[in-house]
Amino acid sequence: MILVTGGAGFIGSHICVELLEEGYEVVVIDHLSNSQKTSLDRVQDITGRTLTFYEFDLLDRSKLERVFTEHDIEAVIHLAGFKAVNESVDMPLTYYHNNLTATFVLLEVMNQFNVKTMIFSSSATVYGKPAYNPITEDFPTSATNPYGRTKLMIEDILHDLMKSDPDWSISVLRYFNPIGAHPSGKIGEAPNGTPNNLMPYITKVAVGHYKELNVFGDDYPTVDGTGVRDYIHVVDLARGHLKALYKAVTETGYETYNLGTGEGYSVLQLVKAFEKASGQPIPYRILDRRVGDVAECYSNPAKAERRLGWRAEKTIEDMCLDSWRWREKNPNGYATMTT
Ligand code: WQD
């Protein structure tokens, strides 16, 4: 049985689909602060299989111990955490408490029940401002905001834990920019409030929720002056977790993997690809750069291919089409349709 913390979220729900379709038993813990239980109903609808869901905060140790008592957990995929960069700058203590303390409680309970296999959701943000691209896992790491610092701190904590007890098997997955949605259009990205990220904002322009896209800067040293990122389809990302899980249950140790396509697309290139795939025009205006943004950030994913036998397969057109299908079918995300 696999425990997925934060499993009701955008990435988590797609991982649950892949786990269930692969025949795993799945337990999800999520306090639904940035997700909706509806996503898990749809996960079960897509797969025709059931999962067990607990709604509570990982900080509640007694409830967490009960989950480990009642279920034979083989490994944990740990996604639960706050993840908005700008929000973390305004609320550092909330981010440190929620992201770090919850991880401490989880690791202590795992240790208590002798469950020592962890797949951890990290982020390319730990590379800070990369000196050059593409980025490999041995690049220097640094944090430019409290959110990124929590990811970096947890990576170091996990590494120290494994060094203290070599029975641990820990895989750290550094996500580049996950976009897209399950091809069914039943689950997808549903951020609360105004989207910080590019694709959910684009799809809201496409459905007429916003008049135009704000492009944050066109004076970067890039192909067309706008920011370049490594967009990866969320289904490819989810499948990367299963490959990491196969590997993690067969060996011990600590490894980090970049989960990206290895290709960079600029903001305007993504806009054009989206317009072509969806047939929806995306008007935009150029604004100043966003504080904290880097010009370019894209991966060299060769290590994951070599050691995990995983490579992203979906194209930028797939990502755009699947993002559009999700938003067109669910203009208000998981919220019930407003009259
Ligand atoms: C992508 C590009 C923006 C919005 C962040 C986090 C990272 C991870 C993914 C959690 C940049 C431009 C964006 C908009 C724009 N999150 N942009 N207009 O910043 O690469 O990564 O989200 O794990 O940790 O740092 O993603 O989608 O916000 O921005 O022009 O309305 O799109 O400047 O060049 P980012 P993003």
mmCIF file of C-alpha atoms and ligand atoms in Angstrom:
data_model
loop_
_atom_site.group_PDB
_atom_site.id
_atom_site.type_symbol
_atom_site.label_atom_id
_atom_site.label_comp_id
_atom_site.label_asym_id
_atom_site.label_seq_id
_atom_site.Cartn_x
_atom_site.Cartn_y
_atom_site.Cartn_z
ATOM 1 C CA MET A 1 0.000 0.000 0.000
ATOM 2 C CA ILE A 2 1.354 3.465 -0.925
ATOM 3 C CA LEU A 3 0.657 6.561 1.170
ATOM 4 C CA VAL A 4 0.384 9.774 -0.893
ATOM 5 C CA THR A 5 0.436 12.920 1.233
ATOM 6 C CA GLY A 6 -1.144 15.862 -0.574
ATOM 7 C CA GLY A 7 -2.725 13.349 -2.933
ATOM 8 C CA ALA A 8 -5.808 15.495 -3.653
ATOM 9 C CA GLY A 9 -3.718 18.187 -5.337
ATOM 10 C CA PHE A 10 -2.827 18.780 -8.984
ATOM 11 C CA ILE A 11 0.264 16.544 -9.031
ATOM 12 C CA GLY A 12 -1.029 14.166 -6.355
ATOM 13 C CA SER A 13 -4.297 13.321 -8.080
ATOM 14 C CA HIS A 14 -2.452 12.447 -11.285
ATOM 15 C CA ILE A 15 -0.028 10.240 -9.325
ATOM 16 C CA CYS A 16 -3.003 8.460 -7.690
ATOM 17 C CA VAL A 17 -4.432 7.678 -11.157
ATOM 18 C CA GLU A 18 -1.157 6.089 -12.261
ATOM 19 C CA LEU A 19 -0.745 4.152 -8.993
ATOM 20 C CA LEU A 20 -4.290 2.753 -9.113
ATOM 21 C CA GLU A 21 -3.963 1.835 -12.787
ATOM 22 C CA GLU A 22 -0.707 0.047 -11.952
ATOM 23 C CA GLY A 23 -2.590 -2.016 -9.349
ATOM 24 C CA TYR A 24 -1.310 -0.379 -6.172
ATOM 25 C CA GLU A 25 -3.484 0.083 -3.069
ATOM 26 C CA VAL A 26 -3.485 3.821 -2.273
ATOM 27 C CA VAL A 27 -4.050 5.829 0.910
ATOM 28 C CA VAL A 28 -4.257 9.635 0.643
ATOM 29 C CA ILE A 29 -3.869 12.168 3.452
ATOM 30 C CA ASP A 30 -4.721 15.758 2.541
ATOM 31 C CA HIS A 31 -6.030 18.665 4.640
ATOM 32 C CA LEU A 32 -7.600 20.163 1.500
ATOM 33 C CA SER A 33 -6.211 23.638 2.183
ATOM 34 C CA ASN A 34 -5.326 24.008 -1.507
ATOM 35 C CA SER A 35 -7.263 21.142 -3.074
ATOM 36 C CA GLN A 36 -10.723 19.583 -3.195
ATOM 37 C CA LYS A 37 -11.933 16.061 -2.364
ATOM 38 C CA THR A 38 -13.765 16.103 -5.698
ATOM 39 C CA SER A 39 -10.435 15.456 -7.399
ATOM 40 C CA LEU A 40 -10.192 12.094 -5.610
ATOM 41 C CA ASP A 41 -13.766 11.178 -6.552
ATOM 42 C CA ARG A 42 -12.780 11.782 -10.152
ATOM 43 C CA VAL A 43 -9.544 9.798 -9.757
ATOM 44 C CA GLN A 44 -11.689 6.808 -8.728
ATOM 45 C CA ASP A 45 -14.075 7.518 -11.590
ATOM 46 C CA ILE A 46 -11.219 7.570 -14.142
ATOM 47 C CA THR A 47 -9.638 4.347 -12.874
ATOM 48 C CA GLY A 48 -12.715 2.433 -11.723
ATOM 49 C CA ARG A 49 -10.750 1.657 -8.566
ATOM 50 C CA THR A 50 -11.118 2.909 -4.999
ATOM 51 C CA LEU A 51 -8.615 4.555 -2.676
ATOM 52 C CA THR A 52 -8.726 5.372 1.037
ATOM 53 C CA PHE A 53 -8.823 9.081 1.910
ATOM 54 C CA TYR A 54 -8.169 10.780 5.259
ATOM 55 C CA GLU A 55 -8.756 14.515 5.670
ATOM 56 C CA PHE A 56 -6.391 15.799 8.335
ATOM 57 C CA ASP A 57 -3.213 17.801 8.785
ATOM 58 C CA LEU A 58 0.016 15.797 8.890
ATOM 59 C CA LEU A 59 0.852 17.780 12.048
ATOM 60 C CA ASP A 60 -1.747 15.627 13.861
ATOM 61 C CA ARG A 61 0.609 12.842 14.918
ATOM 62 C CA SER A 62 -1.991 10.630 16.624
ATOM 63 C CA LYS A 63 -4.130 10.522 13.468
ATOM 64 C CA LEU A 64 -1.061 9.813 11.366
ATOM 65 C CA GLU A 65 -0.031 6.947 13.668
ATOM 66 C CA ARG A 66 -3.511 5.488 13.288
ATOM 67 C CA VAL A 67 -3.115 5.407 9.493
ATOM 68 C CA PHE A 68 0.139 3.480 9.847
ATOM 69 C CA THR A 69 -1.524 1.159 12.362
ATOM 70 C CA GLU A 70 -4.512 0.430 10.139
ATOM 71 C CA HIS A 71 -2.670 0.110 6.824
ATOM 72 C CA ASP A 72 0.424 -1.796 5.793
ATOM 73 C CA ILE A 73 2.258 1.145 4.212
ATOM 74 C CA GLU A 74 5.148 0.064 1.947
ATOM 75 C CA ALA A 75 6.317 3.535 0.867
ATOM 76 C CA VAL A 76 5.362 7.207 1.090
ATOM 77 C CA ILE A 77 5.117 9.733 -1.741
ATOM 78 C CA HIS A 78 5.320 13.049 0.106
ATOM 79 C CA LEU A 79 3.749 15.944 -1.786
ATOM 80 C CA ALA A 80 1.919 17.784 0.997
ATOM 81 C CA GLY A 81 3.157 21.347 1.347
ATOM 82 C CA PHE A 82 2.410 24.961 0.546
ATOM 83 C CA LYS A 83 3.973 25.939 -2.779
ATOM 84 C CA ALA A 84 3.350 29.551 -3.761
ATOM 85 C CA VAL A 85 6.628 31.445 -4.063
ATOM 86 C CA ASN A 86 5.274 34.952 -3.488
ATOM 87 C CA GLU A 87 2.989 33.827 -0.641
ATOM 88 C CA SER A 88 6.028 32.262 1.079
ATOM 89 C CA VAL A 89 7.794 35.646 1.018
ATOM 90 C CA ASP A 90 4.828 37.221 2.851
ATOM 91 C CA MET A 91 4.295 34.292 5.264
ATOM 92 C CA PRO A 92 7.664 32.607 5.939
ATOM 93 C CA LEU A 93 6.733 31.203 9.373
ATOM 94 C CA THR A 94 3.571 29.615 7.979
ATOM 95 C CA TYR A 95 5.642 28.009 5.207
ATOM 96 C CA TYR A 96 8.394 26.785 7.528
ATOM 97 C CA HIS A 97 5.897 25.397 10.040
ATOM 98 C CA ASN A 98 3.621 23.739 7.518
ATOM 99 C CA ASN A 99 6.272 22.344 5.192
ATOM 100 C CA LEU A 100 9.031 21.456 7.657
ATOM 101 C CA THR A 101 7.187 20.434 10.844
ATOM 102 C CA ALA A 102 4.766 18.240 8.897
ATOM 103 C CA THR A 103 7.739 16.503 7.295
ATOM 104 C CA PHE A 104 9.376 15.945 10.692
ATOM 105 C CA VAL A 105 6.185 14.356 12.050
ATOM 106 C CA LEU A 106 5.842 12.191 8.952
ATOM 107 C CA LEU A 107 9.454 10.975 9.100
ATOM 108 C CA GLU A 108 9.229 10.234 12.842
ATOM 109 C CA VAL A 109 6.070 8.171 12.372
ATOM 110 C CA MET A 110 7.547 6.376 9.345
ATOM 111 C CA ASN A 111 10.589 5.521 11.452
ATOM 112 C CA GLN A 112 8.350 4.375 14.321
ATOM 113 C CA PHE A 113 6.579 1.917 11.971
ATOM 114 C CA ASN A 114 9.769 0.959 10.154
ATOM 115 C CA VAL A 115 8.566 2.404 6.840
ATOM 116 C CA LYS A 116 11.775 3.722 5.301
ATOM 117 C CA THR A 117 11.001 4.346 1.622
ATOM 118 C CA MET A 118 10.241 7.965 0.686
ATOM 119 C CA ILE A 119 9.689 9.678 -2.669
ATOM 120 C CA PHE A 120 9.929 13.414 -1.998
ATOM 121 C CA SER A 121 8.387 16.141 -4.155
ATOM 122 C CA SER A 122 11.069 18.771 -4.646
ATOM 123 C CA SER A 123 11.399 21.499 -7.238
ATOM 124 C CA ALA A 124 13.789 23.011 -9.772
ATOM 125 C CA THR A 125 13.505 26.124 -7.640
ATOM 126 C CA VAL A 126 16.323 24.634 -5.519
ATOM 127 C CA TYR A 127 18.705 25.524 -8.353
ATOM 128 C CA GLY A 128 18.123 29.231 -7.692
ATOM 129 C CA LYS A 129 19.570 31.247 -10.577
ATOM 130 C CA PRO A 130 21.386 28.542 -12.605
ATOM 131 C CA ALA A 131 24.774 29.646 -13.990
ATOM 132 C CA TYR A 132 23.823 27.982 -17.298
ATOM 133 C CA ASN A 133 21.425 25.439 -18.793
ATOM 134 C CA PRO A 134 20.616 22.563 -19.127
ATOM 135 C CA ILE A 135 20.731 21.782 -15.422
ATOM 136 C CA THR A 136 22.044 18.477 -14.029
ATOM 137 C CA GLU A 137 21.463 17.169 -10.499
ATOM 138 C CA ASP A 138 25.003 18.070 -9.389
ATOM 139 C CA PHE A 139 24.435 21.785 -10.020
ATOM 140 C CA PRO A 140 24.884 24.074 -7.027
ATOM 141 C CA THR A 141 21.659 24.621 -5.100
ATOM 142 C CA SER A 142 20.424 27.786 -3.441
ATOM 143 C CA ALA A 143 17.135 29.308 -2.430
ATOM 144 C CA THR A 144 15.767 32.703 -3.408
ATOM 145 C CA ASN A 145 12.583 32.491 -1.312
ATOM 146 C CA PRO A 146 11.222 30.726 1.798
ATOM 147 C CA TYR A 147 9.266 28.189 -0.302
ATOM 148 C CA GLY A 148 12.432 27.140 -2.145
ATOM 149 C CA ARG A 149 14.327 27.121 1.165
ATOM 150 C CA THR A 150 11.837 24.648 2.658
ATOM 151 C CA LYS A 151 12.445 22.301 -0.285
ATOM 152 C CA LEU A 152 16.214 22.636 0.088
ATOM 153 C CA MET A 153 16.073 22.132 3.868
ATOM 154 C CA ILE A 154 13.931 18.999 3.516
ATOM 155 C CA GLU A 155 16.362 17.596 0.927
ATOM 156 C CA ASP A 156 19.228 18.103 3.401
ATOM 157 C CA ILE A 157 17.195 16.617 6.281
ATOM 158 C CA LEU A 158 16.423 13.521 4.195
ATOM 159 C CA HIS A 159 20.070 13.160 3.232
ATOM 160 C CA ASP A 160 21.181 13.395 6.873
ATOM 161 C CA LEU A 161 18.522 10.859 7.858
ATOM 162 C CA MET A 162 19.720 8.358 5.269
ATOM 163 C CA LYS A 163 23.342 8.869 6.356
ATOM 164 C CA SER A 164 22.296 8.152 9.962
ATOM 165 C CA ASP A 165 20.367 5.006 8.997
ATOM 166 C CA PRO A 166 21.309 3.380 5.666
ATOM 167 C CA ASP A 167 18.102 1.332 5.715
ATOM 168 C CA TRP A 168 16.332 4.396 4.290
ATOM 169 C CA SER A 169 15.603 4.586 0.575
ATOM 170 C CA ILE A 170 14.990 8.192 -0.434
ATOM 171 C CA SER A 171 14.357 9.573 -3.926
ATOM 172 C CA VAL A 172 14.153 13.336 -4.327
ATOM 173 C CA LEU A 173 12.323 14.394 -7.489
ATOM 174 C CA ARG A 174 13.020 17.944 -8.665
ATOM 175 C CA TYR A 175 10.040 18.994 -10.764
ATOM 176 C CA PHE A 176 10.530 21.532 -13.493
ATOM 177 C CA ASN A 177 7.284 23.151 -14.690
ATOM 178 C CA PRO A 178 4.335 20.735 -14.548
ATOM 179 C CA ILE A 179 1.402 21.678 -16.817
ATOM 180 C CA GLY A 180 -1.302 19.810 -18.738
ATOM 181 C CA ALA A 181 -3.998 17.517 -17.332
ATOM 182 C CA HIS A 182 -5.282 13.965 -17.586
ATOM 183 C CA PRO A 183 -6.586 13.450 -21.173
ATOM 184 C CA SER A 184 -10.058 12.643 -19.769
ATOM 185 C CA GLY A 185 -10.430 16.309 -18.770
ATOM 186 C CA LYS A 186 -11.708 15.144 -15.360
ATOM 187 C CA ILE A 187 -8.742 16.243 -13.237
ATOM 188 C CA GLY A 188 -6.379 19.159 -13.671
ATOM 189 C CA GLU A 189 -4.833 22.259 -12.155
ATOM 190 C CA ALA A 190 -7.297 24.202 -9.986
ATOM 191 C CA PRO A 191 -5.350 26.827 -8.028
ATOM 192 C CA ASN A 192 -7.289 28.898 -5.502
ATOM 193 C CA GLY A 193 -7.720 32.556 -6.489
ATOM 194 C CA THR A 194 -5.625 34.239 -9.180
ATOM 195 C CA PRO A 195 -3.146 31.740 -10.676
ATOM 196 C CA ASN A 196 0.520 32.535 -10.033
ATOM 197 C CA ASN A 197 1.636 30.122 -12.729
ATOM 198 C CA LEU A 198 1.582 30.688 -16.469
ATOM 199 C CA MET A 199 -0.566 27.881 -17.877
ATOM 200 C CA PRO A 200 -3.528 28.132 -15.486
ATOM 201 C CA TYR A 201 -3.569 31.863 -16.202
ATOM 202 C CA ILE A 202 -3.483 31.272 -19.972
ATOM 203 C CA THR A 203 -6.401 28.829 -19.785
ATOM 204 C CA LYS A 204 -8.415 31.371 -17.775
ATOM 205 C CA VAL A 205 -7.790 33.946 -20.527
ATOM 206 C CA ALA A 206 -8.912 31.317 -23.051
ATOM 207 C CA VAL A 207 -12.286 30.875 -21.286
ATOM 208 C CA GLY A 208 -12.701 34.640 -20.993
ATOM 209 C CA HIS A 209 -12.158 34.791 -17.220
ATOM 210 C CA TYR A 210 -9.355 37.334 -17.804
ATOM 211 C CA LYS A 211 -9.112 39.810 -20.698
ATOM 212 C CA GLU A 212 -5.435 39.223 -21.404
ATOM 213 C CA LEU A 213 -2.244 37.557 -20.181
ATOM 214 C CA ASN A 214 0.342 39.686 -18.389
ATOM 215 C CA VAL A 215 3.763 38.713 -19.722
ATOM 216 C CA PHE A 216 6.343 39.443 -17.024
ATOM 217 C CA GLY A 217 9.221 40.937 -18.992
ATOM 218 C CA ASP A 218 10.421 40.664 -22.595
ATOM 219 C CA ASP A 219 13.977 41.901 -22.014
ATOM 220 C CA TYR A 220 15.584 38.659 -20.818
ATOM 221 C CA PRO A 221 18.606 37.309 -22.731
ATOM 222 C CA THR A 222 16.465 34.578 -24.323
ATOM 223 C CA VAL A 223 15.185 33.571 -27.763
ATOM 224 C CA ASP A 224 12.463 36.248 -27.735
ATOM 225 C CA GLY A 225 13.152 38.141 -24.493
ATOM 226 C CA THR A 226 10.552 36.269 -22.427
ATOM 227 C CA GLY A 227 11.270 33.692 -19.702
ATOM 228 C CA VAL A 228 12.210 30.161 -20.801
ATOM 229 C CA ARG A 229 11.086 27.125 -18.774
ATOM 230 C CA ASP A 230 11.071 23.312 -19.029
ATOM 231 C CA TYR A 231 7.350 22.470 -19.188
ATOM 232 C CA ILE A 232 6.545 18.833 -18.453
ATOM 233 C CA HIS A 233 3.158 17.114 -18.817
ATOM 234 C CA VAL A 234 1.755 16.253 -15.386
ATOM 235 C CA VAL A 235 1.021 12.673 -16.559
ATOM 236 C CA ASP A 236 4.694 12.234 -17.533
ATOM 237 C CA LEU A 237 5.616 13.660 -14.135
ATOM 238 C CA ALA A 238 3.267 11.208 -12.390
ATOM 239 C CA ARG A 239 4.755 8.286 -14.310
ATOM 240 C CA GLY A 240 8.202 9.438 -13.212
ATOM 241 C CA HIS A 241 7.059 8.883 -9.609
ATOM 242 C CA LEU A 242 6.130 5.282 -10.342
ATOM 243 C CA LYS A 243 9.502 4.628 -11.960
ATOM 244 C CA ALA A 244 11.201 6.183 -8.910
ATOM 245 C CA LEU A 245 9.026 4.022 -6.635
ATOM 246 C CA TYR A 246 9.972 0.785 -8.447
ATOM 247 C CA LYS A 247 13.623 1.671 -8.001
ATOM 248 C CA ALA A 248 13.283 2.896 -4.411
ATOM 249 C CA VAL A 249 11.681 -0.323 -3.137
ATOM 250 C CA THR A 250 14.540 -2.382 -4.597
ATOM 251 C CA GLU A 251 17.469 -0.457 -3.120
ATOM 252 C CA THR A 252 18.466 1.824 -0.245
ATOM 253 C CA GLY A 253 20.301 5.139 -0.401
ATOM 254 C CA TYR A 254 19.607 8.751 -1.425
ATOM 255 C CA GLU A 255 19.227 9.979 -5.016
ATOM 256 C CA THR A 256 17.983 13.180 -6.661
ATOM 257 C CA TYR A 257 16.417 13.244 -10.128
ATOM 258 C CA ASN A 258 15.413 16.064 -12.455
ATOM 259 C CA LEU A 259 11.942 15.467 -13.865
ATOM 260 C CA GLY A 260 11.759 17.616 -16.966
ATOM 261 C CA THR A 261 11.723 17.226 -20.741
ATOM 262 C CA GLY A 262 15.135 18.819 -21.306
ATOM 263 C CA GLU A 263 13.522 21.351 -23.661
ATOM 264 C CA GLY A 264 12.940 25.026 -22.912
ATOM 265 C CA TYR A 265 9.982 27.051 -24.161
ATOM 266 C CA SER A 266 9.578 30.826 -23.792
ATOM 267 C CA VAL A 267 6.360 32.425 -22.564
ATOM 268 C CA LEU A 268 5.483 33.597 -26.070
ATOM 269 C CA GLN A 269 6.339 30.208 -27.573
ATOM 270 C CA LEU A 270 3.973 28.553 -25.086
ATOM 271 C CA VAL A 271 1.261 31.110 -25.863
ATOM 272 C CA LYS A 272 1.622 30.371 -29.575
ATOM 273 C CA ALA A 273 1.564 26.606 -28.994
ATOM 274 C CA PHE A 274 -1.555 26.997 -26.852
ATOM 275 C CA GLU A 275 -3.340 29.127 -29.465
ATOM 276 C CA LYS A 276 -2.509 26.530 -32.145
ATOM 277 C CA ALA A 277 -3.638 23.566 -30.036
ATOM 278 C CA SER A 278 -6.805 25.150 -28.630
ATOM 279 C CA GLY A 279 -7.838 27.490 -31.440
ATOM 280 C CA GLN A 280 -8.313 30.147 -28.741
ATOM 281 C CA PRO A 281 -6.593 33.547 -29.147
ATOM 282 C CA ILE A 282 -4.570 34.644 -26.102
ATOM 283 C CA PRO A 283 -4.213 38.435 -26.066
ATOM 284 C CA TYR A 284 -1.333 39.653 -23.912
ATOM 285 C CA ARG A 285 0.526 42.746 -22.752
ATOM 286 C CA ILE A 286 4.143 43.049 -21.704
ATOM 287 C CA LEU A 287 4.776 44.159 -18.112
ATOM 288 C CA ASP A 288 7.960 44.512 -16.075
ATOM 289 C CA ARG A 289 9.869 41.420 -14.961
ATOM 290 C CA ARG A 290 8.477 39.580 -11.904
ATOM 291 C CA VAL A 291 10.762 39.784 -8.854
ATOM 292 C CA GLY A 292 12.614 36.498 -8.333
ATOM 293 C CA ASP A 293 12.188 35.173 -11.873
ATOM 294 C CA VAL A 294 15.178 33.760 -13.731
ATOM 295 C CA ALA A 295 15.701 34.118 -17.505
ATOM 296 C CA GLU A 296 16.071 30.431 -18.318
ATOM 297 C CA CYS A 297 15.629 27.192 -16.388
ATOM 298 C CA TYR A 298 15.509 23.827 -18.115
ATOM 299 C CA SER A 299 16.740 20.345 -17.241
ATOM 300 C CA ASN A 300 19.103 17.684 -18.421
ATOM 301 C CA PRO A 301 16.920 14.658 -17.543
ATOM 302 C CA ALA A 302 19.515 12.040 -18.561
ATOM 303 C CA LYS A 303 20.003 10.662 -15.028
ATOM 304 C CA ALA A 304 16.322 9.755 -14.628
ATOM 305 C CA GLU A 305 16.412 8.090 -18.038
ATOM 306 C CA ARG A 306 19.584 6.167 -17.185
ATOM 307 C CA ARG A 307 18.751 5.070 -13.638
ATOM 308 C CA LEU A 308 14.936 4.986 -13.676
ATOM 309 C CA GLY A 309 14.288 4.099 -17.281
ATOM 310 C CA TRP A 310 11.967 7.149 -17.424
ATOM 311 C CA ARG A 311 11.678 9.854 -20.068
ATOM 312 C CA ALA A 312 8.957 12.439 -20.681
ATOM 313 C CA GLU A 313 6.983 11.411 -23.773
ATOM 314 C CA LYS A 314 4.230 14.004 -24.185
ATOM 315 C CA THR A 315 4.706 16.999 -26.441
ATOM 316 C CA ILE A 316 4.071 20.685 -25.803
ATOM 317 C CA GLU A 317 0.977 20.290 -28.020
ATOM 318 C CA ASP A 318 -0.302 17.492 -25.724
ATOM 319 C CA MET A 319 0.300 19.742 -22.714
ATOM 320 C CA CYS A 320 -1.615 22.639 -24.292
ATOM 321 C CA LEU A 321 -4.493 20.517 -25.595
ATOM 322 C CA ASP A 322 -4.942 18.667 -22.274
ATOM 323 C CA SER A 323 -4.739 21.927 -20.288
ATOM 324 C CA TRP A 324 -7.381 23.458 -22.545
ATOM 325 C CA ARG A 325 -9.703 20.425 -22.380
ATOM 326 C CA TRP A 326 -9.566 20.480 -18.563
ATOM 327 C CA ARG A 327 -10.338 24.206 -18.333
ATOM 328 C CA GLU A 328 -13.042 24.136 -21.038
ATOM 329 C CA LYS A 329 -14.862 21.319 -19.233
ATOM 330 C CA ASN A 330 -14.262 22.781 -15.770
ATOM 331 C CA PRO A 331 -14.202 26.606 -16.074
ATOM 332 C CA ASN A 332 -14.466 26.848 -12.262
ATOM 333 C CA GLY A 333 -12.054 24.031 -11.476
ATOM 334 C CA TYR A 334 -13.612 21.610 -8.972
ATOM 335 C CA ALA A 335 -16.012 24.165 -7.577
ATOM 336 C CA THR A 336 -19.587 23.222 -8.370
ATOM 337 C CA MET A 337 -20.792 25.155 -11.347
ATOM 338 C CA THR A 338 -22.056 28.564 -10.295
ATOM 339 C CA THR A 339 -25.494 29.355 -11.728
HETATM 340 C C1 WQD B 1 6.767 30.581 -15.833
HETATM 341 C C2 WQD B 1 7.155 31.737 -16.764
HETATM 342 C C3 WQD B 1 7.113 33.887 -15.688
HETATM 343 C C4 WQD B 1 2.754 33.884 -15.020
HETATM 344 C C5 WQD B 1 7.148 28.364 -10.243
HETATM 345 C C6 WQD B 1 7.836 28.012 -8.953
HETATM 346 C C7 WQD B 1 8.287 26.585 -8.988
HETATM 347 C C8 WQD B 1 7.113 25.678 -9.301
HETATM 348 C C9 WQD B 1 6.492 26.077 -10.624
HETATM 349 C C10 WQD B 1 6.087 24.862 -7.306
HETATM 350 C C11 WQD B 1 8.069 32.754 -16.088
HETATM 351 C C12 WQD B 1 6.056 33.802 -16.785
HETATM 352 C C13 WQD B 1 4.050 33.522 -15.373
HETATM 353 C C14 WQD B 1 2.116 34.975 -15.695
HETATM 354 C C15 WQD B 1 4.096 35.286 -17.027
HETATM 355 N N1 WQD B 1 6.147 25.755 -8.282
HETATM 356 N N2 WQD B 1 4.703 34.212 -16.363
HETATM 357 N N3 WQD B 1 2.830 35.634 -16.676
HETATM 358 O O1 WQD B 1 8.069 30.760 -11.868
HETATM 359 O O2 WQD B 1 9.030 29.010 -13.465
HETATM 360 O O3 WQD B 1 8.058 28.279 -11.292
HETATM 361 O O4 WQD B 1 6.082 27.464 -10.485
HETATM 362 O O5 WQD B 1 6.730 23.866 -7.167
HETATM 363 O O6 WQD B 1 8.805 26.247 -7.719
HETATM 364 O O7 WQD B 1 8.994 28.820 -8.837
HETATM 365 O O8 WQD B 1 6.548 29.121 -13.084
HETATM 366 O O9 WQD B 1 4.433 29.409 -14.322
HETATM 367 O O10 WQD B 1 5.004 31.060 -12.459
HETATM 368 O O11 WQD B 1 6.271 31.149 -14.621
HETATM 369 O O12 WQD B 1 4.704 35.895 -17.929
HETATM 370 O O13 WQD B 1 0.935 35.357 -15.410
HETATM 371 O O14 WQD B 1 5.974 32.428 -17.135
HETATM 372 O O15 WQD B 1 7.745 35.149 -15.695
HETATM 373 O O16 WQD B 1 8.973 33.248 -17.083
HETATM 374 P P1 WQD B 1 8.009 29.398 -12.456
HETATM 375 P P2 WQD B 1 5.475 30.198 -13.580
#
